[in-house]
Structures are given as C-alpha cells and as structure tokens.
Amino acid sequence: MRFGKKVCYLLASMLVMYSCNSNEHELEMNITNAVNVEENAMVNSILENILNEVEYNMLSIDNGIATKQDSIPFVKIADNNNQENTKTLSINYGQQNSSDYLGKLKRGRITTQIEGEFKSEECCYTVSFEQYYINNLNITGSIKVDSRKSASFENLTFDVTFEEILFTDEKENTYTLSGKLSREWIEGYETSNNHWDDQFFISGTTSGINSEGREYQSEILTPLLVSHACEFIASGEVLFTAENESCTYSYGNGLCDNKGFFTKDGQQNQFEYGRYQFRYQK
C-alpha cells in the first residue's frame, strides 16, 4: 500500500514539473507579442512626431514665416547673439495639460539648440525636454541631429542619435531607447513654402529595455516613411527582437493611421499603436 502511494506521489510530481516546464516554454515563446510590438511601434512614432514638430518650426524660422499655432500654445525663437548663426527654439505647451489639434494631451517644453540653417549640409541641432509629457507619458533624454550629403544618399540626410531616451508613465512603468538613425529627405525639399509635402525615409537601429523589463533591439529592414502631414509612420518594416525571440512588424501600406501588423510563426497579427500609453502595469 505504501509502495502504491509512493508511486502516486512520484507520478503527481512528474505531472507538476511537466506542467511548469510547459508553461515556461509557452511564456518564452510569447515574449514577442502584440503588446511588445505595439509599444515599440508607439515609442518610434512618438519620437518621429517630435522631430516633425521641431523640423516644421525650424523651417518656418529659416523661411521667415510664422510658425504653426494649431497644435502649439507658444513658440519662442531666440538668436544667441554671442554665437554666430545659432538659435534656440522653444516649444512650450504650458504647465497644465492642453490638447493639440490631434487630441493628444501635452505639457512641458521642448527646447532645441540650432547651429546653421535646417536645409543646409552644415546644420546640427540638439533636442532636449523639460518636464515634457504626452498623454501623461513623461519623456526625458536628448536627440542630436547632424545634416550631411554623401555618395550613399542622393538627398539631404540627417544623422539622428537618441541618447538615453526614457519614457515613464503615471504608474512608474518605464521604456528606454538609444540608437542611431538616418533621416533622408525624399520629398518636399524644393517647396520651401509648403512644409506639408515633406517626406523622409528613416533607417537604422535602436535598443533598450521595454516596459516588461526585457532587453530589446529594433532594426529597420525597409525604410520607414514619415511625413510632416501625418502624426503616424505610414509604412516600413522593422525586425523586433525581445531577448532571444524575434518577429517582423510593418507599419502598413502608406495610410495615415495607427494600424500595423506583425508576422510570427507564419501568422499575421494586427495591432494599433496610437494610444501613447503602456499596457503592461507594475
């Protein structure tokens, strides 16, 4: 009788261990999922949208026309008299949340130190954040941009470096991002008075720690299409790797929406990335 009980206990233990191992294996195989992909697409879109906002106003400065006021409460441009050909651009959303024309809540300040003219091959600028929030998502760190024109790119191109970008939500969930991108100006360069037709191809890689605390890497396989006329990334493909698991996701077919899809194990999965909030909560 005792021998029979021991056998039962042994079988039960083996079943528990098998169940745990199966759950662990299932968890490992679901590291790259709709939420992780959505958040990576989201932070990329936010940063490109910030660069669009800064660029639009820099172009207005260089062309001597008024900066757009439909989404920005207050824009201030200051010439740095002690340094030749340098300016400071301040985009101030105020201390309280205000809704931009796209319905996003914003507060705080984006400050850009500029050397040279934006459309030249000798321009560089640095973007920094002062208590800046979008949909109550705090953003810190800096973005450094240098323009160039080389044999590998027919158009004016900007080298973009993200330095210790940190996203933090109201519940202290965080997402970090660093990396280097190329921003090639493919349309609208010749039409100085119309900023809305400006389009850019984005390529490069980024990495960091996502809101789950997992290391990730993001490599652009097909250039992302970004436009001053759209708050979302219109198209492009990204190889996304979380820890040791990878999948490829796409921003869609050129429409100005927040819809994309990712392919994993031969299956196509839809996602949306326009919430500008983290789904995983501590």
CSV table of N, CA and C in Angstrom, one decimal, residues 27-114:
chain,number,residue,atom,x,y,z
A,27,LEU,N,5.6,30.6,-22.1
A,27,LEU,CA,5.9,32.0,-21.8
A,27,LEU,C,7.1,32.5,-22.7
A,28,GLU,N,8.1,31.7,-22.8
A,28,GLU,CA,9.3,32.0,-23.6
A,28,GLU,C,8.9,32.3,-25.1
A,29,MET,N,8.0,31.5,-25.6
A,29,MET,CA,7.6,31.6,-27.0
A,29,MET,C,6.6,32.7,-27.2
A,30,ASN,N,6.3,33.5,-26.2
A,30,ASN,CA,5.3,34.6,-26.3
A,30,ASN,C,5.9,35.9,-25.9
A,31,ILE,N,7.3,36.0,-25.8
A,31,ILE,CA,7.9,37.2,-25.4
A,31,ILE,C,7.6,38.3,-26.5
A,32,THR,N,7.7,38.0,-27.7
A,32,THR,CA,7.3,39.0,-28.8
A,32,THR,C,5.9,38.8,-29.0
A,33,ASN,N,5.0,39.7,-28.5
A,33,ASN,CA,3.6,39.6,-28.7
A,33,ASN,C,3.0,40.9,-29.1
A,34,ALA,N,1.7,41.0,-29.3
A,34,ALA,CA,1.1,42.2,-29.8
A,34,ALA,C,1.4,43.5,-28.9
A,35,VAL,N,1.5,43.2,-27.6
A,35,VAL,CA,1.7,44.4,-26.7
A,35,VAL,C,3.2,44.9,-26.9
A,36,ASN,N,4.2,44.0,-26.9
A,36,ASN,CA,5.5,44.4,-27.0
A,36,ASN,C,5.8,45.1,-28.4
A,37,VAL,N,5.2,44.5,-29.4
A,37,VAL,CA,5.4,45.1,-30.7
A,37,VAL,C,4.7,46.5,-30.8
A,38,GLU,N,3.5,46.6,-30.2
A,38,GLU,CA,2.7,47.8,-30.2
A,38,GLU,C,3.5,48.9,-29.5
A,39,GLU,N,4.1,48.6,-28.4
A,39,GLU,CA,4.9,49.6,-27.6
A,39,GLU,C,6.1,50.1,-28.4
A,40,ASN,N,6.8,49.2,-29.0
A,40,ASN,CA,8.0,49.6,-29.8
A,40,ASN,C,7.6,50.5,-31.0
A,41,ALA,N,6.5,50.1,-31.7
A,41,ALA,CA,6.0,51.0,-32.7
A,41,ALA,C,5.5,52.3,-32.2
A,42,MET,N,5.0,52.3,-31.0
A,42,MET,CA,4.5,53.5,-30.4
A,42,MET,C,5.6,54.5,-30.0
A,43,VAL,N,6.7,54.0,-29.4
A,43,VAL,CA,7.7,55.0,-29.0
A,43,VAL,C,8.5,55.5,-30.2
A,44,ASN,N,8.6,54.7,-31.3
A,44,ASN,CA,9.2,55.1,-32.5
A,44,ASN,C,8.3,56.3,-33.1
A,45,SER,N,7.0,56.1,-33.1
A,45,SER,CA,6.1,57.1,-33.7
A,45,SER,C,6.2,58.4,-32.9
A,46,ILE,N,6.2,58.3,-31.6
A,46,ILE,CA,6.3,59.5,-30.7
A,46,ILE,C,7.5,60.3,-31.0
A,47,LEU,N,8.7,59.6,-31.1
A,47,LEU,CA,9.9,60.3,-31.4
A,47,LEU,C,9.9,61.0,-32.8
A,48,GLU,N,9.4,60.3,-33.8
A,48,GLU,CA,9.4,60.8,-35.1
A,48,GLU,C,8.4,62.0,-35.1
A,49,ASN,N,7.3,62.0,-34.4
A,49,ASN,CA,6.4,63.1,-34.3
A,49,ASN,C,7.0,64.3,-33.7
A,50,ILE,N,7.8,64.1,-32.6
A,50,ILE,CA,8.6,65.2,-32.0
A,50,ILE,C,9.5,65.8,-33.0
A,51,LEU,N,10.3,65.0,-33.7
A,51,LEU,CA,11.2,65.6,-34.7
A,51,LEU,C,10.4,66.3,-35.8
A,52,ASN,N,9.3,65.8,-36.2
A,52,ASN,CA,8.4,66.5,-37.2
A,52,ASN,C,8.0,67.9,-36.7
A,53,GLU,N,7.7,68.0,-35.4
A,53,GLU,CA,7.2,69.2,-34.8
A,53,GLU,C,8.4,70.2,-34.8
A,54,VAL,N,9.5,69.8,-34.4
A,54,VAL,CA,10.7,70.6,-34.3
A,54,VAL,C,11.1,71.1,-35.7
A,55,GLU,N,11.2,70.2,-36.7
A,55,GLU,CA,11.6,70.5,-38.0
A,55,GLU,C,10.6,71.5,-38.7
A,56,TYR,N,9.4,71.3,-38.5
A,56,TYR,CA,8.4,72.2,-39.1
A,56,TYR,C,8.6,73.6,-38.6
A,57,ASN,N,8.9,73.8,-37.3
A,57,ASN,CA,9.1,75.2,-36.8
A,57,ASN,C,10.5,75.7,-37.2
A,58,MET,N,11.5,74.8,-37.4
A,58,MET,CA,12.8,75.3,-37.8
A,58,MET,C,12.7,75.8,-39.3
A,59,LEU,N,12.0,75.1,-40.1
A,59,LEU,CA,11.8,75.5,-41.5
A,59,LEU,C,11.0,76.9,-41.5
A,60,SER,N,10.1,77.1,-40.7
A,60,SER,CA,9.4,78.3,-40.6
A,60,SER,C,10.3,79.5,-40.2
A,61,ILE,N,11.2,79.2,-39.3
A,61,ILE,CA,12.2,80.2,-38.9
A,61,ILE,C,13.1,80.6,-40.1
A,62,ASP,N,13.6,79.6,-40.8
A,62,ASP,CA,14.6,79.8,-41.9
A,62,ASP,C,13.9,80.5,-43.0
A,63,ASN,N,12.6,80.3,-43.2
A,63,ASN,CA,11.8,80.9,-44.3
A,63,ASN,C,11.2,82.3,-43.9
A,64,GLY,N,11.4,82.7,-42.7
A,64,GLY,CA,10.9,83.9,-42.2
A,64,GLY,C,9.3,84.0,-42.2
A,65,ILE,N,8.7,82.8,-42.0
A,65,ILE,CA,7.2,82.8,-41.9
A,65,ILE,C,6.8,82.4,-40.5
A,66,ALA,N,5.5,82.7,-40.2
A,66,ALA,CA,5.0,82.3,-38.9
A,66,ALA,C,5.0,80.8,-38.6
A,67,THR,N,5.4,80.4,-37.4
A,67,THR,CA,5.3,79.0,-37.1
A,67,THR,C,3.9,78.6,-36.8
A,68,LYS,N,3.6,77.3,-37.0
A,68,LYS,CA,2.2,76.9,-36.9
A,68,LYS,C,1.7,77.0,-35.5
A,69,GLN,N,0.5,77.4,-35.3
A,69,GLN,CA,0.0,77.6,-34.0
A,69,GLN,C,-1.2,76.7,-33.7
A,70,ASP,N,-1.6,75.8,-34.6
A,70,ASP,CA,-2.7,74.9,-34.4
A,70,ASP,C,-2.5,73.9,-33.3
A,71,SER,N,-1.3,73.5,-33.1
A,71,SER,CA,-1.0,72.4,-32.1
A,71,SER,C,-0.1,72.9,-31.0
A,72,ILE,N,0.4,74.1,-31.0
A,72,ILE,CA,1.4,74.6,-30.1
A,72,ILE,C,0.9,75.8,-29.4
A,73,PRO,N,0.8,75.8,-28.1
A,73,PRO,CA,0.3,77.0,-27.4
A,73,PRO,C,1.3,78.2,-27.6
A,74,PHE,N,2.6,78.0,-27.5
A,74,PHE,CA,3.5,79.1,-27.6
A,74,PHE,C,4.9,78.6,-28.1
A,75,VAL,N,5.3,79.4,-29.1
A,75,VAL,CA,6.6,79.1,-29.7
A,75,VAL,C,7.5,80.3,-29.6
A,76,LYS,N,8.7,80.1,-29.2
A,76,LYS,CA,9.6,81.3,-29.0
A,76,LYS,C,11.0,80.9,-29.7
A,77,ILE,N,11.5,81.9,-30.5
A,77,ILE,CA,12.7,81.7,-31.1
A,77,ILE,C,13.7,82.8,-30.6
A,78,ALA,N,14.8,82.4,-30.2
A,78,ALA,CA,15.8,83.4,-29.7
A,78,ALA,C,17.1,83.3,-30.4
A,79,ASP,N,17.7,84.4,-30.9
A,79,ASP,CA,19.0,84.4,-31.5
A,79,ASP,C,20.0,84.5,-30.4
A,80,ASN,N,21.0,83.6,-30.5
A,80,ASN,CA,22.1,83.6,-29.5
A,80,ASN,C,23.2,84.6,-30.0
A,81,ASN,N,23.1,85.8,-29.5
A,81,ASN,CA,24.0,86.9,-30.0
A,81,ASN,C,25.4,86.6,-29.8
A,82,ASN,N,25.8,85.9,-28.8
A,82,ASN,CA,27.2,85.6,-28.6
A,82,ASN,C,27.8,84.6,-29.5
A,83,GLN,N,27.0,83.9,-30.2
A,83,GLN,CA,27.5,82.9,-31.1
A,83,GLN,C,26.9,83.1,-32.5
A,84,GLU,N,27.7,83.1,-33.5
A,84,GLU,CA,27.2,83.3,-34.9
A,84,GLU,C,26.4,82.2,-35.4
A,85,ASN,N,25.3,82.6,-36.0
A,85,ASN,CA,24.4,81.6,-36.7
A,85,ASN,C,23.8,80.5,-35.8
A,86,THR,N,23.5,80.9,-34.6
A,86,THR,CA,22.9,79.9,-33.6
A,86,THR,C,21.6,80.4,-33.1
A,87,LYS,N,20.7,79.6,-32.9
A,87,LYS,CA,19.4,79.9,-32.4
A,87,LYS,C,18.9,78.9,-31.4
A,88,THR,N,17.9,79.4,-30.6
A,88,THR,CA,17.2,78.5,-29.6
A,88,THR,C,15.7,78.5,-30.0
A,89,LEU,N,15.2,77.3,-30.2
A,89,LEU,CA,13.8,77.2,-30.5
A,89,LEU,C,13.1,76.5,-29.2
A,90,SER,N,12.1,77.2,-28.7
A,90,SER,CA,11.4,76.7,-27.5
A,90,SER,C,9.9,76.5,-27.9
A,91,ILE,N,9.5,75.3,-27.7
A,91,ILE,CA,8.1,74.9,-27.9
A,91,ILE,C,7.5,74.6,-26.6
A,92,ASN,N,6.7,75.5,-26.1
A,92,ASN,CA,6.2,75.5,-24.7
A,92,ASN,C,4.7,75.1,-24.7
A,93,TYR,N,4.3,74.0,-24.1
A,93,TYR,CA,2.9,73.6,-24.0
A,93,TYR,C,2.3,74.0,-22.7
A,94,GLY,N,3.0,74.7,-21.8
A,94,GLY,CA,2.5,75.1,-20.6
A,94,GLY,C,2.6,74.1,-19.5
A,95,GLN,N,2.2,74.5,-18.2
A,95,GLN,CA,2.4,73.6,-17.1
A,95,GLN,C,1.2,72.6,-16.9
A,96,GLN,N,0.1,72.9,-17.5
A,96,GLN,CA,-1.1,72.1,-17.4
A,96,GLN,C,-1.3,71.4,-18.8
A,97,ASN,N,-1.9,70.2,-18.7
A,97,ASN,CA,-2.3,69.5,-20.0
A,97,ASN,C,-3.1,70.4,-20.9
A,98,SER,N,-2.7,70.5,-22.2
A,98,SER,CA,-3.6,71.1,-23.2
A,98,SER,C,-3.7,70.1,-24.4
A,99,SER,N,-4.8,70.1,-25.0
A,99,SER,CA,-5.0,69.2,-26.2
A,99,SER,C,-4.5,69.9,-27.5
A,100,ASP,N,-3.7,69.1,-28.2
A,100,ASP,CA,-3.3,69.6,-29.5
A,100,ASP,C,-4.4,69.4,-30.5
A,101,TYR,N,-4.2,69.8,-31.8
A,101,TYR,CA,-5.2,69.6,-32.7
A,101,TYR,C,-5.5,68.2,-33.1
A,102,LEU,N,-4.7,67.3,-32.7
A,102,LEU,CA,-4.9,65.8,-32.9
A,102,LEU,C,-5.5,65.1,-31.7
A,103,GLY,N,-5.7,65.9,-30.7
A,103,GLY,CA,-6.4,65.3,-29.5
A,103,GLY,C,-5.4,64.8,-28.5
A,104,LYS,N,-4.1,64.9,-28.7
A,104,LYS,CA,-3.1,64.5,-27.7
A,104,LYS,C,-2.9,65.5,-26.6
A,105,LEU,N,-2.9,65.0,-25.3
A,105,LEU,CA,-2.6,65.9,-24.2
A,105,LEU,C,-1.1,66.1,-24.1
A,106,LYS,N,-0.7,67.4,-24.0
A,106,LYS,CA,0.7,67.8,-23.9
A,106,LYS,C,0.9,68.8,-22.8
A,107,ARG,N,2.1,68.8,-22.2
A,107,ARG,CA,2.5,69.8,-21.3
A,107,ARG,C,4.0,69.8,-21.2
A,108,GLY,N,4.6,70.9,-20.7
A,108,GLY,CA,6.1,71.0,-20.6
A,108,GLY,C,6.7,71.7,-21.8
A,109,ARG,N,8.0,71.5,-22.0
A,109,ARG,CA,8.7,72.2,-23.0
A,109,ARG,C,9.7,71.4,-23.8
A,110,ILE,N,9.7,71.6,-25.1
A,110,ILE,CA,10.8,71.0,-25.9
A,110,ILE,C,11.7,72.2,-26.4
A,111,THR,N,13.0,72.0,-26.1
A,111,THR,CA,14.0,73.1,-26.4
A,111,THR,C,15.0,72.5,-27.4
A,112,THR,N,15.2,73.3,-28.4
A,112,THR,CA,16.2,72.9,-29.5
A,112,THR,C,17.2,73.9,-29.7
A,113,GLN,N,18.5,73.5,-29.5
A,113,GLN,CA,19.6,74.4,-29.8
A,113,GLN,C,20.1,74.1,-31.2
A,114,ILE,N,20.1,75.2,-32.1
A,114,ILE,CA,20.3,75.1,-33.5
A,114,ILE,C,21.6,75.8,-33.9
